[in-house]
PDB file of C-alpha atoms in Angstrom:
ATOM      1  CA  MET A   1     122.771 100.531  88.091  1.00  0.00           C
ATOM      2  CA  TYR A   2     119.920  98.441  88.490  1.00  0.00           C
ATOM      3  CA  THR A   3     117.265  98.838  85.664  1.00  0.00           C
ATOM      4  CA  ALA A   4     113.987  96.950  86.447  1.00  0.00           C
ATOM      5  CA  HIS A   5     112.575  94.311  83.901  1.00  0.00           C
ATOM      6  CA  PRO A   6     110.345  95.819  81.326  1.00  0.00           C
ATOM      7  CA  ASP A   7     108.074  93.192  81.395  1.00  0.00           C
ATOM      8  CA  ARG A   8     107.606  93.182  85.321  1.00  0.00           C
ATOM      9  CA  TYR A   9     103.724  93.574  85.269  1.00  0.00           C
ATOM     10  CA  ALA A  10     103.057  91.021  82.842  1.00  0.00           C
ATOM     11  CA  ASP A  11     102.165  88.221  85.105  1.00  0.00           C
ATOM     12  CA  MET A  12     101.455  89.247  88.584  1.00  0.00           C
ATOM     13  CA  PRO A  13      97.899  89.274  89.701  1.00  0.00           C
ATOM     14  CA  TYR A  14      97.106  92.639  91.569  1.00  0.00           C
ATOM     15  CA  ARG A  15      93.992  92.952  93.827  1.00  0.00           C
ATOM     16  CA  ARG A  16      92.258  95.735  94.876  1.00  0.00           C
ATOM     17  CA  THR A  17      92.584  96.387  98.743  1.00  0.00           C
ATOM     18  CA  GLY A  18      89.126  96.394 100.381  1.00  0.00           C
ATOM     19  CA  ARG A  19      87.094  99.329  98.888  1.00  0.00           C
ATOM     20  CA  SER A  20      90.135 101.439  98.302  1.00  0.00           C
ATOM     21  CA  GLY A  21      92.016 102.333  95.100  1.00  0.00           C
ATOM     22  CA  LEU A  22      95.369 100.791  96.197  1.00  0.00           C
ATOM     23  CA  LYS A  23      95.916  97.533  94.380  1.00  0.00           C
ATOM     24  CA  LEU A  24      98.689  95.124  96.032  1.00  0.00           C
ATOM     25  CA  PRO A  25     100.199  91.813  94.099  1.00  0.00           C
ATOM     26  CA  ALA A  26      98.874  88.762  95.224  1.00  0.00           C
ATOM     27  CA  LEU A  27     102.403  87.859  96.516  1.00  0.00           C
ATOM     28  CA  SER A  28     103.997  90.478  98.760  1.00  0.00           C
ATOM     29  CA  LEU A  29     107.302  90.243  99.873  1.00  0.00           C
ATOM     30  CA  GLY A  30     108.139  90.475 103.920  1.00  0.00           C
ATOM     31  CA  LEU A  31     111.365  91.682 105.205  1.00  0.00           C
ATOM     32  CA  TRP A  32     111.241  90.074 108.646  1.00  0.00           C
ATOM     33  CA  HIS A  33     113.985  87.544 109.198  1.00  0.00           C
ATOM     34  CA  ASN A  34     116.118  87.770 106.426  1.00  0.00           C
ATOM     35  CA  PHE A  35     117.210  91.363 106.248  1.00  0.00           C
ATOM     36  CA  GLY A  36     119.515  92.029 108.941  1.00  0.00           C
ATOM     37  CA  PRO A  37     123.541  92.146 109.258  1.00  0.00           C
ATOM     38  CA  ASP A  38     124.110  88.288 109.251  1.00  0.00           C
ATOM     39  CA  ARG A  39     122.978  88.109 106.051  1.00  0.00           C
ATOM     40  CA  PRO A  40     125.270  89.300 102.957  1.00  0.00           C
ATOM     41  CA  ALA A  41     124.055  92.548 101.745  1.00  0.00           C
ATOM     42  CA  GLU A  42     124.304  91.495  98.123  1.00  0.00           C
ATOM     43  CA  THR A  43     121.977  88.841  98.518  1.00  0.00           C
ATOM     44  CA  GLN A  44     119.645  91.165 100.150  1.00  0.00           C
ATOM     45  CA  ARG A  45     119.888  93.403  97.321  1.00  0.00           C
ATOM     46  CA  ALA A  46     119.472  90.635  94.688  1.00  0.00           C
ATOM     47  CA  ILE A  47     116.195  89.326  96.590  1.00  0.00           C
ATOM     48  CA  LEU A  48     114.459  92.755  96.345  1.00  0.00           C
ATOM     49  CA  ARG A  49     115.733  93.178  92.672  1.00  0.00           C
ATOM     50  CA  ARG A  50     114.140  89.830  91.769  1.00  0.00           C
ATOM     51  CA  ALA A  51     110.887  90.871  93.527  1.00  0.00           C
ATOM     52  CA  PHE A  52     110.446  94.017  91.757  1.00  0.00           C
ATOM     53  CA  ASP A  53     111.453  92.203  88.510  1.00  0.00           C
ATOM     54  CA  LEU A  54     108.718  89.662  88.906  1.00  0.00           C
ATOM     55  CA  GLY A  55     106.038  92.167  89.834  1.00  0.00           C
ATOM     56  CA  VAL A  56     106.172  92.242  93.605  1.00  0.00           C
ATOM     57  CA  THR A  57     105.671  96.031  94.153  1.00  0.00           C
ATOM     58  CA  HIS A  58     104.889  95.690  97.709  1.00  0.00           C
ATOM     59  CA  PHE A  59     107.683  95.619 100.320  1.00  0.00           C
ATOM     60  CA  ASP A  60     106.344  95.039 103.997  1.00  0.00           C
ATOM     61  CA  LEU A  61     108.298  95.846 107.148  1.00  0.00           C
ATOM     62  CA  ALA A  62     107.833  96.723 110.958  1.00  0.00           C
ATOM     63  CA  ASN A  63     109.933  98.874 113.320  1.00  0.00           C
ATOM     64  CA  ASN A  64     111.369  95.468 114.997  1.00  0.00           C
ATOM     65  CA  TYR A  65     112.280  93.544 111.956  1.00  0.00           C
ATOM     66  CA  GLY A  66     115.970  92.489 111.218  1.00  0.00           C
ATOM     67  CA  PRO A  67     117.466  91.054 113.641  1.00  0.00           C
ATOM     68  CA  PRO A  68     118.473  93.328 115.143  1.00  0.00           C
ATOM     69  CA  PRO A  69     115.495  95.513 115.435  1.00  0.00           C
ATOM     70  CA  GLY A  70     115.540  98.143 113.100  1.00  0.00           C
ATOM     71  CA  ALA A  71     117.865  96.443 110.795  1.00  0.00           C
ATOM     72  CA  ALA A  72     115.485  95.527 107.895  1.00  0.00           C
ATOM     73  CA  GLU A  73     114.153  99.434 107.542  1.00  0.00           C
ATOM     74  CA  THR A  74     118.003 100.353 107.500  1.00  0.00           C
ATOM     75  CA  ALA A  75     118.764  97.820 104.635  1.00  0.00           C
ATOM     76  CA  LEU A  76     115.609  98.735 102.590  1.00  0.00           C
ATOM     77  CA  GLY A  77     116.786 102.248 102.825  1.00  0.00           C
ATOM     78  CA  GLU A  78     120.103 101.425 101.195  1.00  0.00           C
ATOM     79  CA  ALA A  79     118.356  99.493  98.597  1.00  0.00           C
ATOM     80  CA  LEU A  80     116.086 102.527  97.868  1.00  0.00           C
ATOM     81  CA  ARG A  81     118.957 104.581  97.868  1.00  0.00           C
ATOM     82  CA  THR A  82     121.147 102.334  95.507  1.00  0.00           C
ATOM     83  CA  ASP A  83     118.437 100.778  93.238  1.00  0.00           C
ATOM     84  CA  PHE A  84     114.898 101.746  93.872  1.00  0.00           C
ATOM     85  CA  ALA A  85     115.147 105.930  93.792  1.00  0.00           C
ATOM     86  CA  ARG A  86     113.314 106.228  90.609  1.00  0.00           C
ATOM     87  CA  TYR A  87     110.832 103.518  91.082  1.00  0.00           C
ATOM     88  CA  ARG A  88     109.585 105.116  94.441  1.00  0.00           C
ATOM     89  CA  ASP A  89     106.223 105.627  92.940  1.00  0.00           C
ATOM     90  CA  GLU A  90     106.132 101.978  91.879  1.00  0.00           C
ATOM     91  CA  LEU A  91     106.338 101.000  95.149  1.00  0.00           C
ATOM     92  CA  VAL A  92     104.165  99.930  98.032  1.00  0.00           C
ATOM     93  CA  ILE A  93     106.203 100.207 101.326  1.00  0.00           C
ATOM     94  CA  SER A  94     104.604  99.228 104.886  1.00  0.00           C
ATOM     95  CA  THR A  95     105.960  99.333 108.277  1.00  0.00           C
ATOM     96  CA  LYS A  96     104.246  98.563 111.806  1.00  0.00           C
ATOM     97  CA  ALA A  97     104.728  99.590 115.275  1.00  0.00           C
ATOM     98  CA  GLY A  98     103.664  97.741 118.345  1.00  0.00           C
ATOM     99  CA  TYR A  99     106.436  95.685 119.712  1.00  0.00           C
ATOM    100  CA  LEU A 100     109.454  96.497 121.881  1.00  0.00           C
ATOM    101  CA  MET A 101     111.521  99.027 120.338  1.00  0.00           C
ATOM    102  CA  TRP A 102     113.503 100.670 123.145  1.00  0.00           C
ATOM    103  CA  PRO A 103     113.731 100.485 127.091  1.00  0.00           C
ATOM    104  CA  GLY A 104     111.065 102.138 129.142  1.00  0.00           C
ATOM    105  CA  PRO A 105     107.184 102.524 129.105  1.00  0.00           C
ATOM    106  CA  TYR A 106     107.189 104.343 126.040  1.00  0.00           C
ATOM    107  CA  GLY A 107     108.918 101.597 123.730  1.00  0.00           C
ATOM    108  CA  GLU A 108     106.017  99.613 122.437  1.00  0.00           C
ATOM    109  CA  TRP A 109     102.412  98.931 122.331  1.00  0.00           C
ATOM    110  CA  GLY A 110      99.679 101.698 121.113  1.00  0.00           C
ATOM    111  CA  SER A 111     100.145 104.941 122.769  1.00  0.00           C
ATOM    112  CA  ARG A 112     100.387 108.072 120.694  1.00  0.00           C
ATOM    113  CA  LYS A 113     103.897 108.958 121.781  1.00  0.00           C
ATOM    114  CA  TYR A 114     105.111 105.718 120.883  1.00  0.00           C
ATOM    115  CA  LEU A 115     103.506 104.875 117.472  1.00  0.00           C
ATOM    116  CA  LEU A 116     104.473 108.337 116.418  1.00  0.00           C
ATOM    117  CA  SER A 117     108.009 108.454 117.565  1.00  0.00           C
ATOM    118  CA  SER A 118     108.489 104.945 115.837  1.00  0.00           C
ATOM    119  CA  LEU A 119     106.975 105.868 112.453  1.00  0.00           C
ATOM    120  CA  ASP A 120     109.607 109.123 112.645  1.00  0.00           C
ATOM    121  CA  GLN A 121     112.298 106.356 113.458  1.00  0.00           C
ATOM    122  CA  SER A 122     111.578 104.250 110.674  1.00  0.00           C
ATOM    123  CA  LEU A 123     111.234 107.053 107.946  1.00  0.00           C
ATOM    124  CA  SER A 124     114.659 108.126 109.234  1.00  0.00           C
ATOM    125  CA  ARG A 125     115.939 104.478 108.861  1.00  0.00           C
ATOM    126  CA  MET A 126     114.381 104.195 105.292  1.00  0.00           C
ATOM    127  CA  GLY A 127     115.095 107.472 104.269  1.00  0.00           C
ATOM    128  CA  LEU A 128     111.714 108.332 103.314  1.00  0.00           C
ATOM    129  CA  ASP A 129     109.386 111.021 103.729  1.00  0.00           C
ATOM    130  CA  TYR A 130     106.327 109.022 103.909  1.00  0.00           C
ATOM    131  CA  VAL A 131     105.302 105.194 103.900  1.00  0.00           C
ATOM    132  CA  ASP A 132     102.433 104.011 102.053  1.00  0.00           C
ATOM    133  CA  ILE A 133     100.847 101.902 104.769  1.00  0.00           C
ATOM    134  CA  PHE A 134     101.572 102.291 108.622  1.00  0.00           C
ATOM    135  CA  TYR A 135     100.059  99.619 110.689  1.00  0.00           C
ATOM    136  CA  SER A 136      99.341  99.123 114.264  1.00  0.00           C
ATOM    137  CA  HIS A 137     101.117  95.880 114.985  1.00  0.00           C
ATOM    138  CA  ARG A 138      98.968  94.773 117.973  1.00  0.00           C
ATOM    139  CA  PHE A 139      96.056  95.508 119.618  1.00  0.00           C
ATOM    140  CA  ASP A 140      97.028  97.275 123.138  1.00  0.00           C
ATOM    141  CA  PRO A 141      94.614  96.195 126.097  1.00  0.00           C
ATOM    142  CA  GLU A 142      95.728  99.174 128.317  1.00  0.00           C
ATOM    143  CA  THR A 143      95.405 102.224 125.724  1.00  0.00           C
ATOM    144  CA  PRO A 144      92.264 103.441 124.843  1.00  0.00           C
ATOM    145  CA  LEU A 145      91.484 102.427 121.029  1.00  0.00           C
ATOM    146  CA  GLU A 146      90.372 105.849 120.317  1.00  0.00           C
ATOM    147  CA  GLU A 147      93.957 106.695 121.103  1.00  0.00           C
ATOM    148  CA  THR A 148      95.827 104.286 118.920  1.00  0.00           C
ATOM    149  CA  MET A 149      93.625 105.236 115.924  1.00  0.00           C
ATOM    150  CA  GLY A 150      93.880 108.547 116.583  1.00  0.00           C
ATOM    151  CA  ALA A 151      97.657 108.255 116.198  1.00  0.00           C
ATOM    152  CA  LEU A 152      97.365 106.268 113.000  1.00  0.00           C
ATOM    153  CA  HIS A 153      94.884 109.072 111.794  1.00  0.00           C
ATOM    154  CA  SER A 154      97.405 111.798 112.909  1.00  0.00           C
ATOM    155  CA  ALA A 155     100.194 109.997 110.858  1.00  0.00           C
ATOM    156  CA  VAL A 156      98.133 110.373 107.539  1.00  0.00           C
ATOM    157  CA  GLN A 157      97.036 114.146 108.206  1.00  0.00           C
ATOM    158  CA  GLN A 158     100.956 114.698 108.873  1.00  0.00           C
ATOM    159  CA  GLY A 159     101.751 113.278 105.596  1.00  0.00           C
ATOM    160  CA  LYS A 160     103.892 110.460 106.892  1.00  0.00           C
ATOM    161  CA  ALA A 161     101.619 107.633 105.806  1.00  0.00           C
ATOM    162  CA  LEU A 162      98.967 107.451 102.876  1.00  0.00           C
ATOM    163  CA  TYR A 163      96.742 104.310 104.380  1.00  0.00           C
ATOM    164  CA  VAL A 164      96.831 102.629 107.952  1.00  0.00           C
ATOM    165  CA  GLY A 165      96.022  99.492 108.820  1.00  0.00           C
ATOM    166  CA  VAL A 166      95.886  96.717 111.830  1.00  0.00           C
ATOM    167  CA  SER A 167      97.788  93.537 112.573  1.00  0.00           C
ATOM    168  CA  ASN A 168      96.964  90.769 114.900  1.00  0.00           C
ATOM    169  CA  TYR A 169      93.527  92.646 115.760  1.00  0.00           C
ATOM    170  CA  SER A 170      90.438  90.003 116.165  1.00  0.00           C
ATOM    171  CA  ALA A 171      87.292  90.636 114.702  1.00  0.00           C
ATOM    172  CA  GLU A 172      85.525  92.594 117.068  1.00  0.00           C
ATOM    173  CA  GLN A 173      88.706  94.516 117.735  1.00  0.00           C
ATOM    174  CA  THR A 174      89.020  95.275 113.821  1.00  0.00           C
ATOM    175  CA  ARG A 175      85.048  96.190 113.895  1.00  0.00           C
ATOM    176  CA  GLU A 176      85.724  98.898 116.614  1.00  0.00           C
ATOM    177  CA  ALA A 177      89.005 100.408 115.103  1.00  0.00           C
ATOM    178  CA  ALA A 178      87.338 100.511 111.668  1.00  0.00           C
ATOM    179  CA  ARG A 179      84.398 102.360 112.926  1.00  0.00           C
ATOM    180  CA  ILE A 180      86.767 105.001 115.071  1.00  0.00           C
ATOM    181  CA  LEU A 181      88.864 105.822 111.860  1.00  0.00           C
ATOM    182  CA  GLY A 182      85.837 105.915 109.813  1.00  0.00           C
ATOM    183  CA  GLU A 183      84.622 108.913 112.292  1.00  0.00           C
ATOM    184  CA  LEU A 184      87.996 110.225 111.934  1.00  0.00           C
ATOM    185  CA  GLY A 185      87.896 110.015 108.180  1.00  0.00           C
ATOM    186  CA  THR A 186      90.608 108.083 107.709  1.00  0.00           C
ATOM    187  CA  PRO A 187      89.465 104.615 106.717  1.00  0.00           C
ATOM    188  CA  LEU A 188      90.835 101.567 107.901  1.00  0.00           C
ATOM    189  CA  LEU A 189      92.660  99.738 104.719  1.00  0.00           C
ATOM    190  CA  ILE A 190      93.997  96.457 105.945  1.00  0.00           C
ATOM    191  CA  ASN A 191      94.242  93.797 108.292  1.00  0.00           C
ATOM    192  CA  GLN A 192      97.456  91.622 108.619  1.00  0.00           C
ATOM    193  CA  PRO A 193      96.665  88.155 110.452  1.00  0.00           C
ATOM    194  CA  ARG A 194      98.491  85.269 110.510  1.00  0.00           C
ATOM    195  CA  TYR A 195      96.324  82.503 108.237  1.00  0.00           C
ATOM    196  CA  SER A 196      97.527  79.380 106.359  1.00  0.00           C
ATOM    197  CA  MET A 197      96.480  75.985 105.583  1.00  0.00           C
ATOM    198  CA  LEU A 198      97.344  74.853 109.181  1.00  0.00           C
ATOM    199  CA  ASP A 199      95.864  78.144 111.287  1.00  0.00           C
ATOM    200  CA  ARG A 200      92.662  78.924 109.810  1.00  0.00           C
ATOM    201  CA  ARG A 201      91.573  81.130 113.018  1.00  0.00           C
ATOM    202  CA  PRO A 202      90.853  84.253 110.496  1.00  0.00           C
ATOM    203  CA  GLU A 203      88.026  82.005 109.064  1.00  0.00           C
ATOM    204  CA  ASP A 204      86.918  80.148 111.892  1.00  0.00           C
ATOM    205  CA  GLN A 205      86.913  83.101 114.788  1.00  0.00           C
ATOM    206  CA  GLY A 206      85.096  85.404 112.135  1.00  0.00           C
ATOM    207  CA  LEU A 207      87.755  87.972 111.208  1.00  0.00           C
ATOM    208  CA  MET A 208      87.169  87.100 107.138  1.00  0.00           C
ATOM    209  CA  ASP A 209      83.743  87.804 107.379  1.00  0.00           C
ATOM    210  CA  ALA A 210      84.132  90.851 109.358  1.00  0.00           C
ATOM    211  CA  LEU A 211      86.700  92.045 106.714  1.00  0.00           C
ATOM    212  CA  ASP A 212      83.951  91.367 104.046  1.00  0.00           C
ATOM    213  CA  GLU A 213      81.485  92.967 105.769  1.00  0.00           C
ATOM    214  CA  LEU A 214      83.528  96.305 106.467  1.00  0.00           C
ATOM    215  CA  GLN A 215      85.305  95.883 103.072  1.00  0.00           C
ATOM    216  CA  VAL A 216      88.699  96.050 104.471  1.00  0.00           C
ATOM    217  CA  GLY A 217      91.657  94.454 102.677  1.00  0.00           C
ATOM    218  CA  SER A 218      93.424  91.415 104.105  1.00  0.00           C
ATOM    219  CA  ILE A 219      97.126  90.141 103.953  1.00  0.00           C
ATOM    220  CA  ALA A 220      98.177  87.163 105.525  1.00  0.00           C
ATOM    221  CA  TYR A 221     101.656  86.743 107.083  1.00  0.00           C
ATOM    222  CA  SER A 222     103.170  83.069 107.869  1.00  0.00           C
ATOM    223  CA  PRO A 223     101.098  81.373 104.941  1.00  0.00           C
ATOM    224  CA  LEU A 224     103.989  78.760 104.875  1.00  0.00           C
ATOM    225  CA  GLU A 225     103.999  78.389 108.560  1.00  0.00           C
ATOM    226  CA  GLN A 226     107.475  79.199 109.346  1.00  0.00           C
ATOM    227  CA  GLY A 227     108.739  76.919 106.825  1.00  0.00           C
ATOM    228  CA  LEU A 228     106.305  74.057 107.976  1.00  0.00           C
ATOM    229  CA  LEU A 229     104.448  73.979 104.653  1.00  0.00           C
ATOM    230  CA  THR A 230     107.634  73.293 102.430  1.00  0.00           C
ATOM    231  CA  ALA A 231     109.481  70.656 101.652  1.00  0.00           C
ATOM    232  CA  ARG A 232     111.994  71.426 104.028  1.00  0.00           C
ATOM    233  CA  TYR A 233     110.888  68.818 107.004  1.00  0.00           C
ATOM    234  CA  LEU A 234     109.236  66.177 105.200  1.00  0.00           C
ATOM    235  CA  ASP A 235     112.524  63.955 105.326  1.00  0.00           C
ATOM    236  CA  GLY A 236     113.728  65.394 109.015  1.00  0.00           C
ATOM    237  CA  ILE A 237     115.121  68.463 110.627  1.00  0.00           C
ATOM    238  CA  PRO A 238     118.083  69.918 108.567  1.00  0.00           C
ATOM    239  CA  GLU A 239     120.859  71.142 110.553  1.00  0.00           C
ATOM    240  CA  ASP A 240     120.749  74.907 109.145  1.00  0.00           C
ATOM    241  CA  SER A 241     116.602  74.976 109.405  1.00  0.00           C
ATOM    242  CA  ARG A 242     114.835  77.407 111.586  1.00  0.00           C
ATOM    243  CA  ALA A 243     113.512  74.357 113.670  1.00  0.00           C
ATOM    244  CA  ALA A 244     116.902  73.066 114.275  1.00  0.00           C
ATOM    245  CA  SER A 245     117.783  76.561 115.890  1.00  0.00           C
ATOM    246  CA  ASP A 246     115.011  76.166 118.297  1.00  0.00           C
ATOM    247  CA  SER A 247     113.870  79.533 117.247  1.00  0.00           C
ATOM    248  CA  PRO A 248     110.892  80.974 119.449  1.00  0.00           C
ATOM    249  CA  PHE A 249     108.770  80.888 116.199  1.00  0.00           C
ATOM    250  CA  LEU A 250     109.485  77.260 115.676  1.00  0.00           C
ATOM    251  CA  ASN A 251     111.255  74.265 117.377  1.00  0.00           C
ATOM    252  CA  THR A 252     111.622  70.811 117.270  1.00  0.00           C
ATOM    253  CA  ASP A 253     108.839  69.989 119.477  1.00  0.00           C
ATOM    254  CA  ALA A 254     106.246  71.089 116.937  1.00  0.00           C
ATOM    255  CA  LEU A 255     107.527  68.782 114.265  1.00  0.00           C
ATOM    256  CA  THR A 256     105.666  65.905 115.593  1.00  0.00           C
ATOM    257  CA  GLU A 257     105.681  62.242 113.901  1.00  0.00           C
ATOM    258  CA  ASP A 258     101.712  62.738 112.820  1.00  0.00           C
ATOM    259  CA  LEU A 259     102.230  66.463 111.565  1.00  0.00           C
ATOM    260  CA  VAL A 260     105.149  65.126 109.349  1.00  0.00           C
ATOM    261  CA  GLY A 261     102.850  62.264 107.921  1.00  0.00           C
ATOM    262  CA  ARG A 262     100.234  64.900 107.230  1.00  0.00           C
ATOM    263  CA  LEU A 263     102.950  67.265 105.630  1.00  0.00           C
ATOM    264  CA  ARG A 264     103.801  64.435 103.173  1.00  0.00           C
ATOM    265  CA  THR A 265     100.219  63.867 102.230  1.00  0.00           C
ATOM    266  CA  LEU A 266      99.761  67.452 101.599  1.00  0.00           C
ATOM    267  CA  ASN A 267     102.974  67.249  99.537  1.00  0.00           C
ATOM    268  CA  GLY A 268     101.247  64.266  97.404  1.00  0.00           C
ATOM    269  CA  ILE A 269      98.499  66.662  96.746  1.00  0.00           C
ATOM    270  CA  ALA A 270     100.559  69.726  95.957  1.00  0.00           C
ATOM    271  CA  ALA A 271     102.606  66.869  93.086  1.00  0.00           C
ATOM    272  CA  SER A 272      99.155  66.019  91.915  1.00  0.00           C
ATOM    273  CA  ARG A 273      98.736  69.703  91.135  1.00  0.00           C
ATOM    274  CA  GLY A 274     102.021  70.384  89.568  1.00  0.00           C
ATOM    275  CA  GLN A 275     103.114  72.447  92.559  1.00  0.00           C
ATOM    276  CA  THR A 276     105.360  72.166  95.160  1.00  0.00           C
ATOM    277  CA  LEU A 277     104.176  71.826  98.538  1.00  0.00           C
ATOM    278  CA  ALA A 278     104.909  75.627  99.461  1.00  0.00           C
ATOM    279  CA  GLN A 279     103.342  76.853  96.186  1.00  0.00           C
ATOM    280  CA  MET A 280     100.346  74.949  97.224  1.00  0.00           C
ATOM    281  CA  ALA A 281      99.978  76.547 100.527  1.00  0.00           C
ATOM    282  CA  LEU A 282     100.410  80.091  98.732  1.00  0.00           C
ATOM    283  CA  SER A 283      97.639  79.322  96.301  1.00  0.00           C
ATOM    284  CA  TRP A 284      95.445  77.971  98.785  1.00  0.00           C
ATOM    285  CA  VAL A 285      95.179  80.995 101.032  1.00  0.00           C
ATOM    286  CA  LEU A 286      94.888  83.230  97.801  1.00  0.00           C
ATOM    287  CA  ARG A 287      92.085  80.964  96.555  1.00  0.00           C
ATOM    288  CA  GLY A 288      88.811  82.322  95.612  1.00  0.00           C
ATOM    289  CA  GLY A 289      90.181  85.947  95.582  1.00  0.00           C
ATOM    290  CA  ARG A 290      88.836  86.678  99.269  1.00  0.00           C
ATOM    291  CA  LEU A 291      92.631  87.649 100.510  1.00  0.00           C
ATOM    292  CA  THR A 292      94.311  90.575  99.060  1.00  0.00           C
ATOM    293  CA  SER A 293      97.653  89.175  99.224  1.00  0.00           C
ATOM    294  CA  ALA A 294     100.232  86.862 100.946  1.00  0.00           C
ATOM    295  CA  LEU A 295     103.223  87.814 102.544  1.00  0.00           C
ATOM    296  CA  VAL A 296     106.354  85.750 101.554  1.00  0.00           C
ATOM    297  CA  GLY A 297     109.909  85.583 102.838  1.00  0.00           C
ATOM    298  CA  ALA A 298     112.929  84.837 101.074  1.00  0.00           C
ATOM    299  CA  SER A 299     116.313  83.791 101.665  1.00  0.00           C
ATOM    300  CA  SER A 300     117.473  83.929  98.098  1.00  0.00           C
ATOM    301  CA  PRO A 301     116.187  85.243  94.586  1.00  0.00           C
ATOM    302  CA  GLU A 302     115.529  81.458  93.561  1.00  0.00           C
ATOM    303  CA  GLN A 303     113.161  80.836  96.495  1.00  0.00           C
ATOM    304  CA  LEU A 304     111.248  83.860  95.861  1.00  0.00           C
ATOM    305  CA  ALA A 305     110.992  83.086  92.248  1.00  0.00           C
ATOM    306  CA  ASP A 306     109.498  79.670  93.475  1.00  0.00           C
ATOM    307  CA  SER A 307     106.907  81.339  95.612  1.00  0.00           C
ATOM    308  CA  VAL A 308     105.806  83.708  92.655  1.00  0.00           C
ATOM    309  CA  ALA A 309     105.174  80.614  90.444  1.00  0.00           C
ATOM    310  CA  ALA A 310     102.217  79.644  92.929  1.00  0.00           C
ATOM    311  CA  THR A 311     100.315  82.524  91.337  1.00  0.00           C
ATOM    312  CA  ARG A 312     100.131  80.708  88.256  1.00  0.00           C
ATOM    313  CA  ASN A 313      97.504  77.937  89.641  1.00  0.00           C
ATOM    314  CA  LEU A 314      95.201  79.669  92.072  1.00  0.00           C
ATOM    315  CA  ASP A 315      92.211  77.415  91.103  1.00  0.00           C
ATOM    316  CA  PHE A 316      91.360  74.456  93.425  1.00  0.00           C
ATOM    317  CA  SER A 317      88.846  71.869  92.548  1.00  0.00           C
ATOM    318  CA  ASP A 318      85.920  70.982  95.064  1.00  0.00           C
ATOM    319  CA  ASP A 319      87.535  67.393  95.596  1.00  0.00           C
ATOM    320  CA  GLU A 320      91.258  68.944  96.174  1.00  0.00           C
ATOM    321  CA  LEU A 321      89.947  71.351  98.929  1.00  0.00           C
ATOM    322  CA  ALA A 322      88.244  68.233 100.346  1.00  0.00           C
ATOM    323  CA  ARG A 323      91.168  66.309 100.458  1.00  0.00           C
ATOM    324  CA  ILE A 324      93.209  69.068 101.971  1.00  0.00           C
ATOM    325  CA  ASP A 325      90.760  69.865 104.692  1.00  0.00           C
ATOM    326  CA  ALA A 326      90.525  66.084 105.654  1.00  0.00           C
ATOM    327  CA  VAL A 327      94.501  65.985 106.267  1.00  0.00           C
ATOM    328  CA  VAL A 328      94.469  69.303 108.070  1.00  0.00           C
ATOM    329  CA  LYS A 329      91.390  68.772 110.284  1.00  0.00           C
ATOM    330  CA  GLN A 330      92.036  65.022 111.018  1.00  0.00           C
TER     331      GLN A 330
END
C-alpha cells in the first residue's frame, strides 16, 4: 500500500489563487498526454506517487485527455482508488469541458447540456463526487456566455465542483465571464492560458493585466512549449520525440535552424544559473509571483522531479531577464 512521504510539504511553494482561499503548488501535474493505455499503468502510478511525495497536490485533467479521450480521467480514477483515497482532501483535482467528446451537436463547445453532461461523465470516470475546479475549456462564439457561465455556476450549486475556471479565454472574454459569474455569486477562480518564454500572448494581449485587476488566479499550460524549451532538441530531432512523430502540436517544420540556435543560447543562460533549460523555462513563468502555478507533464518520475527542482531558484537578475528577452525577441 502506498504511503505518502511525511515531508511532502517541506519544499514546495504554494501560492494563493487570486483572492480565494485556495492555494496551489507552484508546479501542478497535467495529465494531458502520458496517461492513456499506450503507457504502462505502473509508470503512470509512479509519476502520480512521486508528484504527491514532492508536494504537487494539484492534478489537472480534461474530459478529452488521454489518448483516447477520457483515458486520463479513468487512469486517475484507478489511482485514486488504489493509492490516494485517504489523501483526497489533500488533493486539488481539476477537469475541463469544451472540446469534442462525442458525436452530434451536444458533444463539444459551451452549451449547458454539454458542460453538465460532460462533468457527470468525468466524475464517473474518476469515481468522484466532485472536482475541486471545473473549467470551460474554450470560449464558444455561438453560445451566450451567460449560458456557459450559468452551467459552471450550476456545477457549484449542485455540489459537483468547488470552484470554476476558464481556459483559452481572452482578456475581454475573461472580464465578461468574471462579471457574469460574480452576479451569479460564484466567483471566477482561475484562467488557464498557454504561456511560456516563447509564447507571451497573455502578457502582450493584456490577459495578465486583466487577471491582476480582477484578482483571478492563473495557471500556465505548455510552459515548456511542447518540449522545445528542454534539452531534447538542442542536437537534432530524436526519433522518439514528439516532433519526429509529426504531432499536430509540434512538428519538424517548427524546428528551424534559427530557433535551434536561440534554444542553444537560452540553454547557455540556464547553465549559468545552475539550471537545465527546462528548469529555467519553468522558473521564468513563475518569476515574480504573478502566475499562480505552471502545469508540467511527465513521462517518468525522474522527469517530474527534475521539473520540481526549478522551484528552488525562481529569482532572476535584471541582466538575466534582458539576455533572455534579447534571444527570444530577436
